[in-house]
PDB file of C-alpha atoms in Angstrom:
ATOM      1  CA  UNK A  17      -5.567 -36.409 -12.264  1.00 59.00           C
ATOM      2  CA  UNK A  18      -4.291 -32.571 -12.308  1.00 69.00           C
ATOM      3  CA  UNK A  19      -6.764 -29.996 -11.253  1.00 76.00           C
ATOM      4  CA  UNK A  20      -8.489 -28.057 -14.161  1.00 87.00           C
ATOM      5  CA  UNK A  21      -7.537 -24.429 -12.482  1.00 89.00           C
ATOM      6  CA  UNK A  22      -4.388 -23.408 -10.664  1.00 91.00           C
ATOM      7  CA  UNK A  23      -5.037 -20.220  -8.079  1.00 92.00           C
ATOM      8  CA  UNK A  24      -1.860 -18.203  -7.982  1.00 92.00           C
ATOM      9  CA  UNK A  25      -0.743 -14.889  -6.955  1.00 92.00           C
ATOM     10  CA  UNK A  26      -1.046 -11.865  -9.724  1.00 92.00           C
ATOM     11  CA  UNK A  27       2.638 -11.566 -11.252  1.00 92.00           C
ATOM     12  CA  UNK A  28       1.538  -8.247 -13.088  1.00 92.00           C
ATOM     13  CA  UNK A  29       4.220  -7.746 -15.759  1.00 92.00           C
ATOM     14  CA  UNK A  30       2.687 -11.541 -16.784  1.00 93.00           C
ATOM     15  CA  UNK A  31      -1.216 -10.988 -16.294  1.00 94.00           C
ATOM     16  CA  UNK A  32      -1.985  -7.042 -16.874  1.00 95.00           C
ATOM     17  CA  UNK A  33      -2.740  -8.219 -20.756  1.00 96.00           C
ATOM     18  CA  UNK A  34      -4.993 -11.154 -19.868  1.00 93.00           C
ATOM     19  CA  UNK A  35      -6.561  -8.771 -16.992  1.00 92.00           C
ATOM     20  CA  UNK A  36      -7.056  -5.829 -19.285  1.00 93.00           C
ATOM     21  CA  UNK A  37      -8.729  -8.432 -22.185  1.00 92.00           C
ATOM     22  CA  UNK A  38     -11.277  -9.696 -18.904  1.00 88.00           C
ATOM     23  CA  UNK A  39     -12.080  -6.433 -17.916  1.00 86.00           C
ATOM     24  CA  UNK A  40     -12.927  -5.499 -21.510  1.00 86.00           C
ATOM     25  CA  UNK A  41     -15.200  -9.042 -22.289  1.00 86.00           C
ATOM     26  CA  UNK A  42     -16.911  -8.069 -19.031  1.00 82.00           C
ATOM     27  CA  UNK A  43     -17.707  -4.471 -19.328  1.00 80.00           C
ATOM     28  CA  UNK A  44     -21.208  -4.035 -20.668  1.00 79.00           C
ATOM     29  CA  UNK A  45     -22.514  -6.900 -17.735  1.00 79.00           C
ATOM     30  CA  UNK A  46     -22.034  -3.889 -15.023  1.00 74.00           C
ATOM     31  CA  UNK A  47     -24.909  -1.558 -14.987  1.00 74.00           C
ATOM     32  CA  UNK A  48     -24.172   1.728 -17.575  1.00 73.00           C
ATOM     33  CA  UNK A  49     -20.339  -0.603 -18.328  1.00 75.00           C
ATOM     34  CA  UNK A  50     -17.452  -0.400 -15.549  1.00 73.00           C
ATOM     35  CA  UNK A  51     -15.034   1.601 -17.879  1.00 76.00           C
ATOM     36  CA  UNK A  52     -18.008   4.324 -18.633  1.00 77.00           C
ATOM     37  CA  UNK A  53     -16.696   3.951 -22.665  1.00 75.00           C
ATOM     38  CA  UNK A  54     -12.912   3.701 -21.381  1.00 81.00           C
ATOM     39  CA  UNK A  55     -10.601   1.339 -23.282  1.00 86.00           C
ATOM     40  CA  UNK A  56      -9.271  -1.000 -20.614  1.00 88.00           C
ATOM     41  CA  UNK A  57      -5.191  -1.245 -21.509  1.00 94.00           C
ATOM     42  CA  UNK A  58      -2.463  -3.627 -19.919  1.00 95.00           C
ATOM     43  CA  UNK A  59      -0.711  -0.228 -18.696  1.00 96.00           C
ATOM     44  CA  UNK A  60      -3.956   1.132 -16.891  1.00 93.00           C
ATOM     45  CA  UNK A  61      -3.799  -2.535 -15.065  1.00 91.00           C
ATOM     46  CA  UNK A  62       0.140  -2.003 -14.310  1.00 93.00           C
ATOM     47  CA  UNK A  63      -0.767   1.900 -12.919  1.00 93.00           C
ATOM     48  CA  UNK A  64      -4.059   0.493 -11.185  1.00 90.00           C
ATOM     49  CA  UNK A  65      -2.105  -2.614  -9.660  1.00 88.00           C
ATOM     50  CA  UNK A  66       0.862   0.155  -8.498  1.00 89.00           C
ATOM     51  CA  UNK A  67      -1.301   2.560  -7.045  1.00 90.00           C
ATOM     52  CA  UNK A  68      -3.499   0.651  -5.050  1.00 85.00           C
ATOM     53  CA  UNK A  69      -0.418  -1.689  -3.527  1.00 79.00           C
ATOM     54  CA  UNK A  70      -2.804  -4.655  -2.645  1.00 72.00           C
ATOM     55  CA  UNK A  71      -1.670  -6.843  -0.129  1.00 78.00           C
ATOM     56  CA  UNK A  72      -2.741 -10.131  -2.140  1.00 82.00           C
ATOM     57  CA  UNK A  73      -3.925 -10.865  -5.547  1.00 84.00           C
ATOM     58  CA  UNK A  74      -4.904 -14.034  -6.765  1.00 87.00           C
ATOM     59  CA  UNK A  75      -6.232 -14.995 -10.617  1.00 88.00           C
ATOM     60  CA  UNK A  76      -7.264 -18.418 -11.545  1.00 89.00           C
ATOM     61  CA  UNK A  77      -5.712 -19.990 -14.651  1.00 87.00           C
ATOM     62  CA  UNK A  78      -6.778 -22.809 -16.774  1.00 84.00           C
ATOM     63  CA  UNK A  79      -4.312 -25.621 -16.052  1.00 78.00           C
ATOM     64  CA  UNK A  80      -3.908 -26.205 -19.326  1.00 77.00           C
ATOM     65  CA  UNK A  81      -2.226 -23.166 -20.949  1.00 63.00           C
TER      66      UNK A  81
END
């Protein structure tokens, strides 16, 4: 039996669209919204994930597609 969820390092050119969409379901469940009334865009990810130069980042994917 294959595990529901695979955790795997961020590959940003893949993941800034899906990252951008969670940021913007998620928004108005942080006190006065995280973005403040900012559209959340796959290229503010891509600049966000440049800037910052984390070490690691992980997202968790349904196995499934």
């Amino acid at each position: 039996m294959s595990e529901p969820f695979i955790l795997r390092e961020v590959d940003i050119a893949q993941d800034a669209t899906n990252l951008a969409k969670m940021w913007r379901e998620s928004d108005d469940q942080w006190p006065g919204t995280w973005s403040q009334g900012v559209e959340i865009t796959p290229e503010m990810i891509v600049e966000w994930h440049e800037r910052e130069k984390l070490i690691n980042e992980f997202v968790m994917e349904d196995s499934n597609g």
